[in-house]
Amino acid sequence: MAGRLDVSSVVIEETALTLCAQRLLFAGRPILFRTNAPKIARCARDFFPKADNSNLHSAQAATITIYAQGTDVSYESAPWFRARGHFAAGRFTLADSFWFNLRTREVHGTCSLSLADDGMRWRAHIFPALLGILSATIDVTPVHAACLARGKQGLLLAGQSGTGKSTLTVAMAKRGYALLSDGWTYLSSAGMRTGEADVEAWGVPVPVKLLPDASRFFPELLDFIPHKSLNGEIAYEVSPDECFGVSRLQRCPVTVVALLERAKKQGSSIVPISAGEAIHQLAKEVEPLQGSLAPCYERQIDLVRRLGDVSCYRVSFNSPPDKVAEALDNTLANMSH
Amino acid sequence: MNNHQLDHLPTDMMCRRTPLDLCECFLFFGTTVTINTNCASVLRGAKEAGFAPLLDRKRRPGIGWEIVGTQSGTAPVEDWKCKVTLDDHTLYLSMGSEQWFAFDLETYEGAGFVVVSDPDRPSDPNAGLYVLALASNVGAWLRTEMKKSR
């Protein structure tokens, strides 16, 4: 076990980055995104909505700077993240590093040229991970829930991993609901953008992740090959619009929360529950932050509590996703009548 | 912990909440630094790297560094060199694949992770080198700042 004090310094040349600076939106918050790599810039432009004129006049909530450099070799390894105080660091290969100063809301990344060219990895893993870590500091609350919308209804489907959230989400989308997200949904206050008090749900255009046995219900998946996902699970990661022909949406108001759970008996049941129960479920999965970041966490929890007026249900099921989707769809249709 | 009474905490994926039970105050380039850590070897390494212990325990300054000792999830730490990244507000030090330290140039606060073979051991060669690397690099920055302010 030994180290050396040889120091190799990287001081970012600001001028090299301004060519690809763009103002983008994440969950309604303007982000200044800068990179010296045109492919990353294009990928970011496809991933994030562009900040419109109303956003252009507000200061950016955060700055993300990515510098592609040096080696063309991608030293593969398992992704690794650590955070302490108002700092975090992570990497996706051994040839990249991403630094976070959450006090100044700045992300600073360096990566290899081969990673810069890997658009799929930026969309599926890197952008979502960067946003997940930044969220608390820009008043965005990531919740472990899928999200769908139809008409004026926005539906959050919350449930632990393994409950069948993604398969039910795809089944609902195939019934005509627009899909925002199948795994993580980002809540923010619409009031900061529109002057209203509602909680808005935002999705990002990541692939839908389905475990291999989902091909029993969705034979379209057999045209694709499962591979190792960010958390190490073998899964299909497919574009829902390309694979299933469903429509996508960026944002919607939250009007319904459904807590999903696996039932032992076959069939499904959908029963109303209190908003407090749903809020408790969503809030307990928000990562607690301490020290100087504690106020950010408090604001995240406050945002979840603002869901007190929405309709909430518990959906217990042990039946094919299309059957559960039909039952849930009927419940929501009756609710709106 | 904050005031929300949670009956369940999400998995601490990024080791944000590892308890740091050890604490000591030092004088370092004219700045009083409190190092919070879970490894005695980090505090020992600090003394060996030129951090002067402050015995007056009432003098608890606002500037805090948090250094978390972890046991490597993969292989033992191999030969590493310190890579420095500097932007407008932060000095980042990367020491191999599982070790880093970040230093805020405005608040002087810092935090990082170091790999140790056993957190309870009073000395650890890798922890010593880690603290030496951050003393060298943060010290160089503080020295420059001191010169500017004269």
XYZ file of C-alpha atoms in Angstrom:
487
model
C 0.000 0.000 0.000
C 1.820 3.111 -1.127
C 1.184 6.483 -2.653
C 3.215 9.159 -4.312
C 2.944 12.880 -4.108
C 3.448 13.401 -7.835
C 0.895 15.952 -8.764
C -0.739 16.241 -12.138
C -2.866 19.338 -12.322
C -5.974 20.018 -14.335
C -7.043 23.626 -14.402
C -10.064 24.055 -16.579
C -9.619 26.539 -19.394
C -12.864 28.466 -19.384
C -12.353 29.704 -22.946
C -12.299 26.164 -24.310
C -15.749 25.527 -22.905
C -17.704 28.583 -23.909
C -18.166 27.346 -27.484
C -20.608 24.710 -26.237
C -22.377 26.616 -23.449
C -26.159 26.258 -23.409
C -29.015 27.111 -21.055
C -31.157 24.049 -20.448
C -33.962 23.092 -18.090
C -34.021 20.354 -15.496
C -37.368 19.964 -13.708
C -38.114 23.578 -14.514
C -34.803 24.870 -13.197
C -32.369 26.560 -15.595
C -28.957 24.938 -15.828
C -25.894 26.304 -17.562
C -24.347 23.336 -19.363
C -20.831 23.743 -20.736
C -18.597 21.298 -22.512
C -15.744 21.206 -24.991
C -17.179 18.034 -26.584
C -19.731 18.646 -29.357
C -21.193 15.130 -28.956
C -21.904 15.665 -25.259
C -23.397 19.073 -26.081
C -25.726 17.491 -28.665
C -26.680 14.723 -26.263
C -27.503 17.281 -23.547
C -29.605 19.272 -26.015
C -31.616 16.130 -26.810
C -31.966 15.178 -23.149
C -32.910 18.471 -21.490
C -35.531 20.939 -22.689
C -34.067 24.265 -23.752
C -34.614 27.136 -21.326
C -37.230 29.454 -22.815
C -37.225 33.251 -22.676
C -38.825 33.392 -19.228
C -36.051 31.190 -17.858
C -33.330 33.120 -19.633
C -33.843 36.077 -17.336
C -33.497 34.062 -14.136
C -30.100 33.122 -12.787
C -29.112 29.553 -13.473
C -29.860 27.147 -10.653
C -26.728 25.115 -11.329
C -23.736 24.812 -13.627
C -22.515 21.575 -15.179
C -19.117 21.651 -16.864
C -17.776 18.607 -18.707
C -14.300 18.466 -20.154
C -13.440 15.605 -22.534
C -9.740 15.039 -22.772
C -6.717 12.811 -23.005
C -6.990 9.117 -23.402
C -9.267 7.452 -25.884
C -9.385 4.366 -23.712
C -12.378 3.718 -21.466
C -11.204 1.854 -18.369
C -14.395 0.047 -17.429
C -15.308 -0.468 -13.795
C -18.417 -0.421 -11.647
C -19.804 3.104 -11.118
C -18.737 4.553 -7.786
C -20.145 7.504 -5.834
C -19.333 9.037 -2.467
C -20.601 12.207 -0.793
C -19.766 14.066 2.396
C -20.619 17.531 3.645
C -21.496 19.627 0.626
C -19.195 17.682 -1.692
C -19.684 14.575 -3.796
C -17.567 12.681 -6.282
C -18.317 9.888 -8.683
C -17.123 8.021 -11.704
C -18.568 5.699 -14.305
C -15.268 4.293 -15.608
C -11.719 4.537 -14.290
C -10.995 7.239 -16.884
C -13.565 9.810 -15.769
C -14.392 11.812 -12.665
C -17.316 13.998 -11.688
C -16.995 16.487 -8.836
C -19.816 18.270 -7.062
C -19.700 21.362 -4.885
C -23.313 21.420 -3.726
C -22.894 24.766 -1.935
C -22.108 26.514 -5.205
C -24.303 24.078 -7.193
C -21.498 23.261 -9.589
C -20.663 19.955 -11.236
C -17.288 19.577 -12.790
C -16.543 16.491 -14.879
C -13.661 15.168 -16.905
C -14.025 12.168 -19.162
C -12.279 10.229 -21.889
C -13.036 10.858 -25.554
C -14.627 7.417 -25.861
C -17.037 8.127 -22.999
C -17.815 11.520 -24.564
C -18.965 9.642 -27.670
C -21.156 7.154 -25.761
C -24.516 8.917 -26.059
C -26.492 5.968 -24.680
C -24.516 6.031 -21.442
C -25.000 9.791 -21.017
C -28.761 9.446 -21.461
C -29.276 6.275 -19.446
C -26.780 6.678 -16.593
C -24.651 9.813 -16.438
C -27.184 12.650 -16.794
C -29.695 10.993 -14.396
C -26.962 10.387 -11.801
C -25.673 13.970 -11.993
C -29.215 15.309 -11.645
C -30.030 12.995 -8.767
C -27.106 14.352 -6.752
C -27.773 17.995 -7.689
C -31.536 17.881 -7.114
C -31.723 18.786 -3.448
C -29.724 21.974 -3.903
C -31.981 23.304 -6.652
C -35.272 22.545 -4.887
C -36.098 19.445 -6.884
C -37.239 16.265 -5.114
C -36.509 12.973 -6.866
C -39.076 10.349 -5.868
C -38.801 6.639 -6.539
C -41.966 6.534 -8.604
C -43.104 6.156 -12.176
C -45.234 8.885 -13.683
C -47.911 8.924 -16.388
C -50.386 11.538 -17.578
C -53.652 11.710 -19.467
C -55.755 14.820 -19.907
C -55.436 16.854 -16.743
C -54.510 13.817 -14.656
C -50.951 13.140 -13.564
C -50.392 9.790 -11.870
C -47.462 8.854 -9.656
C -46.920 5.095 -9.215
C -44.732 4.511 -6.180
C -43.453 1.167 -5.036
C -40.320 -0.595 -3.984
C -38.085 -2.286 -6.532
C -39.577 -5.582 -7.597
C -43.242 -4.624 -7.219
C -43.757 -4.455 -10.976
C -43.763 -0.668 -11.279
C -42.121 -0.568 -14.694
C -44.259 -3.300 -16.251
C -47.447 -1.624 -14.970
C -46.148 1.721 -16.278
C -45.630 0.304 -19.764
C -49.060 -1.376 -19.617
C -50.666 1.964 -18.659
C -48.762 3.755 -21.428
C -50.043 1.189 -23.917
C -53.583 2.154 -22.822
C -52.951 5.733 -23.965
C -51.290 7.391 -20.992
C -48.286 9.550 -21.842
C -45.160 8.316 -20.100
C -42.944 10.654 -18.104
C -40.861 8.162 -16.172
C -40.772 4.512 -15.130
C -38.337 4.793 -12.230
C -37.443 8.233 -10.924
C -39.702 11.243 -11.161
C -38.551 14.744 -10.269
C -40.972 16.940 -8.326
C -40.675 20.685 -8.299
C -42.854 23.603 -7.412
C -44.704 24.921 -10.422
C -45.130 28.161 -8.486
C -41.525 29.094 -9.029
C -42.164 28.948 -12.762
C -45.804 29.877 -13.237
C -46.816 31.597 -10.014
C -49.124 28.691 -9.137
C -48.830 26.515 -6.073
C -49.114 23.052 -7.625
C -46.480 20.385 -7.496
C -45.271 19.439 -10.941
C -43.785 16.092 -11.922
C -41.012 16.031 -14.499
C -39.562 13.114 -16.378
C -36.304 12.821 -18.237
C -35.946 10.847 -21.470
C -34.156 7.850 -20.034
C -34.796 4.343 -21.353
C -37.422 2.222 -19.601
C -35.817 -0.527 -17.544
C -37.542 -3.912 -17.533
C -36.311 -7.182 -16.067
C -35.868 -10.090 -18.507
C -39.130 -11.820 -17.468
C -41.108 -8.774 -18.675
C -40.835 -10.261 -22.176
C -43.658 -12.624 -21.101
C -46.007 -9.641 -21.156
C -44.285 -7.528 -23.816
C -43.020 -9.730 -26.691
C -41.660 -6.563 -28.360
C -38.750 -6.876 -25.935
C -37.530 -10.048 -27.627
C -36.086 -7.848 -30.384
C -33.666 -6.416 -27.809
C -30.884 -7.869 -25.678
C -30.802 -7.426 -21.896
C -27.541 -6.063 -20.488
C -26.060 -4.962 -17.194
C -27.701 -1.766 -15.926
C -26.207 0.910 -13.644
C -27.031 -1.003 -10.445
C -25.638 -4.247 -11.853
C -29.010 -5.866 -12.634
C -29.426 -7.588 -15.980
C -32.310 -5.782 -17.656
C -33.746 -4.484 -20.891
C -33.168 -0.750 -21.227
C -35.273 0.350 -24.158
C -36.657 3.580 -25.549
C -40.403 3.285 -24.750
C -41.487 5.252 -27.813
C -39.361 3.128 -30.162
C -40.052 -0.254 -28.518
C -43.731 0.141 -27.606
C -44.830 3.107 -29.703
C -46.078 4.979 -26.632
C -45.987 8.761 -26.266
C -43.773 10.655 -23.854
C -44.317 13.861 -21.930
C -41.921 16.125 -20.036
C -44.126 17.355 -17.224
C -47.578 17.215 -15.667
C -49.327 18.261 -12.464
C -49.585 15.533 -9.812
C -53.260 14.683 -9.188
C -53.128 11.010 -8.159
C -50.644 8.929 -6.177
C -50.892 5.128 -6.241
C -48.803 3.033 -3.860
C -48.047 -0.331 -5.418
C -47.557 -3.562 -3.519
C -47.338 -7.202 -4.468
C -50.271 -9.310 -3.223
C -49.989 -12.946 -2.211
C -53.364 -13.854 -3.689
C -54.030 -13.648 -7.396
C -55.970 -10.641 -8.668
C -55.806 -6.987 -7.794
C -57.426 -4.532 -5.432
C -57.456 -0.743 -5.559
C -58.499 1.026 -2.375
C -58.436 4.718 -1.449
C -55.914 5.703 1.232
C -55.165 8.951 2.998
C -52.820 11.445 1.390
C -50.784 11.315 4.599
C -49.989 7.651 4.021
C -48.869 8.317 0.457
C -46.810 11.324 1.537
C -45.123 9.271 4.233
C -44.224 6.590 1.693
C -42.755 9.088 -0.775
C -40.940 11.119 1.887
C -39.221 8.188 3.528
C -37.314 7.406 0.362
C -35.903 10.925 0.041
C -32.284 10.780 1.117
C -31.770 12.711 4.380
C -29.142 15.434 4.157
C -27.304 16.850 7.111
C -25.179 19.853 8.023
C -25.298 22.724 5.573
C -27.545 20.702 3.254
C -30.213 20.028 5.921
C -32.370 23.014 4.777
C -32.367 21.565 1.236
C -33.735 18.300 2.605
C -36.387 20.176 4.618
C -37.543 21.922 1.443
C -37.674 18.587 -0.395
C -39.916 17.118 2.308
C -42.085 20.254 2.322
C -42.617 19.824 -1.395
C -43.772 16.217 -0.935
C -46.148 17.366 1.830
C -47.798 19.704 -0.633
C -49.343 16.624 -2.233
C -51.927 16.674 0.589
C -54.803 17.478 -1.786
C -54.253 14.714 -4.327
C -56.259 11.464 -4.535
C -54.345 8.458 -3.259
C -54.825 4.718 -3.660
C -53.169 1.488 -2.633
C -52.890 -0.948 -5.525
C -52.230 -4.538 -4.431
C -51.810 -6.944 -7.285
C -50.691 -10.338 -8.393
C -51.905 -10.543 -11.951
C -50.673 -9.642 -15.433
C -49.876 -5.937 -15.870
C -52.489 -5.385 -18.582
C -55.242 -6.553 -16.197
C -54.012 -4.278 -13.383
C -53.682 -1.385 -15.838
C -57.269 -1.912 -16.956
C -58.537 -1.877 -13.350
C -56.490 1.211 -12.481
C -57.572 2.957 -15.671
C -61.236 2.310 -14.775
C -60.718 3.655 -11.253
C -59.146 6.842 -12.592
C -61.880 7.254 -15.195
C -64.578 6.938 -12.506
C -62.698 9.399 -10.345
C -62.650 12.054 -13.044
C -66.378 11.586 -13.689
C -30.419 14.100 12.086
C -33.149 16.581 11.283
C -36.547 16.806 12.881
C -38.367 14.324 10.658
C -39.002 11.134 12.555
C -38.481 8.511 9.894
C -39.073 4.864 10.672
C -36.852 3.865 7.793
C -33.874 5.501 6.161
C -32.948 5.004 2.530
C -29.783 3.036 1.940
C -26.773 5.280 2.440
C -25.485 4.591 -1.076
C -22.853 7.330 -0.994
C -21.745 6.887 2.649
C -23.003 10.388 3.520
C -24.020 9.309 7.005
C -21.041 7.246 8.182
C -20.603 8.327 11.838
C -17.395 10.262 12.501
C -16.695 9.809 16.195
C -13.181 11.250 16.381
C -12.473 14.950 16.338
C -9.421 17.120 16.831
C -8.579 20.802 16.268
C -5.429 21.880 14.444
C -3.695 25.035 13.341
C -2.788 24.789 9.671
C -1.261 27.719 7.755
C -2.881 30.205 10.107
C -6.261 28.545 9.798
C -7.936 26.613 12.570
C -9.275 23.343 11.219
C -11.384 20.759 13.021
C -10.928 17.314 11.528
C -13.804 14.912 12.100
C -13.065 11.318 11.187
C -13.720 7.701 12.071
C -10.026 6.768 11.842
C -7.372 7.441 14.451
C -4.773 7.014 11.700
C -6.091 10.150 9.953
C -5.531 12.281 13.069
C -2.098 10.772 13.559
C -1.315 11.380 9.882
C -2.370 15.016 10.289
C 0.098 15.553 13.106
C 2.859 13.947 11.073
C 1.959 16.091 8.049
C 2.422 19.358 9.929
C -1.004 20.086 11.385
C -0.346 21.592 14.826
C -2.770 20.235 17.467
C -4.705 22.870 19.406
C -5.153 21.843 22.984
C -7.674 24.549 23.863
C -10.841 22.557 23.239
C -13.050 25.605 23.760
C -11.657 27.037 20.540
C -13.899 25.116 18.200
C -13.787 27.005 14.924
C -16.423 26.980 12.205
C -14.144 25.432 9.616
C -14.561 21.700 9.544
C -13.066 18.907 7.501
C -14.700 15.492 7.387
C -12.565 12.528 6.390
C -14.236 9.140 6.146
C -12.095 6.025 6.333
C -13.456 3.100 4.365
C -12.235 -0.362 3.665
C -11.744 -0.935 -0.040
C -14.636 -2.622 -1.791
C -12.254 -4.120 -4.315
C -8.523 -4.724 -4.131
C -6.120 -3.137 -1.624
C -5.021 0.382 -2.508
C -2.320 0.322 -5.097
C 0.265 2.904 -5.959
C -1.534 6.196 -6.566
C -0.634 9.717 -7.447
C -2.527 12.814 -6.513
C -4.406 14.458 -9.374
C -5.433 18.049 -8.736
C -8.436 19.712 -10.347
C -9.079 23.367 -9.653
C -12.091 25.436 -10.632
C -13.303 28.840 -9.487
C -14.571 27.686 -6.118
C -13.114 24.303 -5.293
C -9.862 22.359 -5.159
C -10.434 18.675 -5.860
C -7.816 16.029 -5.105
C -8.168 12.554 -6.538
C -5.893 9.869 -5.090
C -6.625 6.668 -6.958
C -10.005 5.190 -7.714
C -11.617 5.279 -4.251
C -9.961 8.230 -2.500
C -10.594 11.943 -2.813
C -10.661 15.219 -0.947
C -12.511 18.397 -1.886
C -11.682 21.819 -0.431
C -13.992 24.825 -0.775
C -11.863 27.855 -1.633
C -14.388 30.289 -0.121
C -15.489 28.603 3.092
C -12.299 26.539 3.585
C -14.495 23.538 4.423
C -13.359 20.159 3.161
C -14.393 16.533 2.978
C -13.108 13.307 1.554
C -12.658 9.572 1.677
C -9.563 7.501 2.391
C -9.080 3.745 2.184
C -7.712 2.140 5.335
C -6.973 -1.473 6.134
C -8.622 -1.182 9.568
C -10.363 2.001 10.825
C -9.436 1.166 14.440
C -5.696 0.928 13.847
C -3.818 3.975 15.193
C -1.589 4.211 12.152
C -1.989 3.338 8.524
C 0.611 4.098 5.835
C -1.985 4.902 3.208
C -3.906 7.269 5.514
C -0.602 9.007 6.303
C 0.145 9.548 2.610
C -3.421 10.698 1.967
C -3.207 13.382 4.660
C 0.250 14.356 3.422
C -1.147 14.831 -0.092
C -3.942 17.070 1.080
C -1.620 18.989 3.415
C 0.725 19.580 0.493
C -1.930 20.738 -1.966
C -4.304 22.617 0.325
C -1.267 24.045 2.116
C 0.143 25.332 -1.176
C -3.125 27.097 -1.917
C -3.386 28.591 1.585
C 0.245 29.757 1.398
C -0.490 31.564 -1.867
C -3.555 33.186 -0.349
C -1.550 34.320 2.677
C 1.032 35.931 0.374
C -1.705 37.714 -1.566
C -3.236 39.142 1.600
C 0.067 40.602 2.835
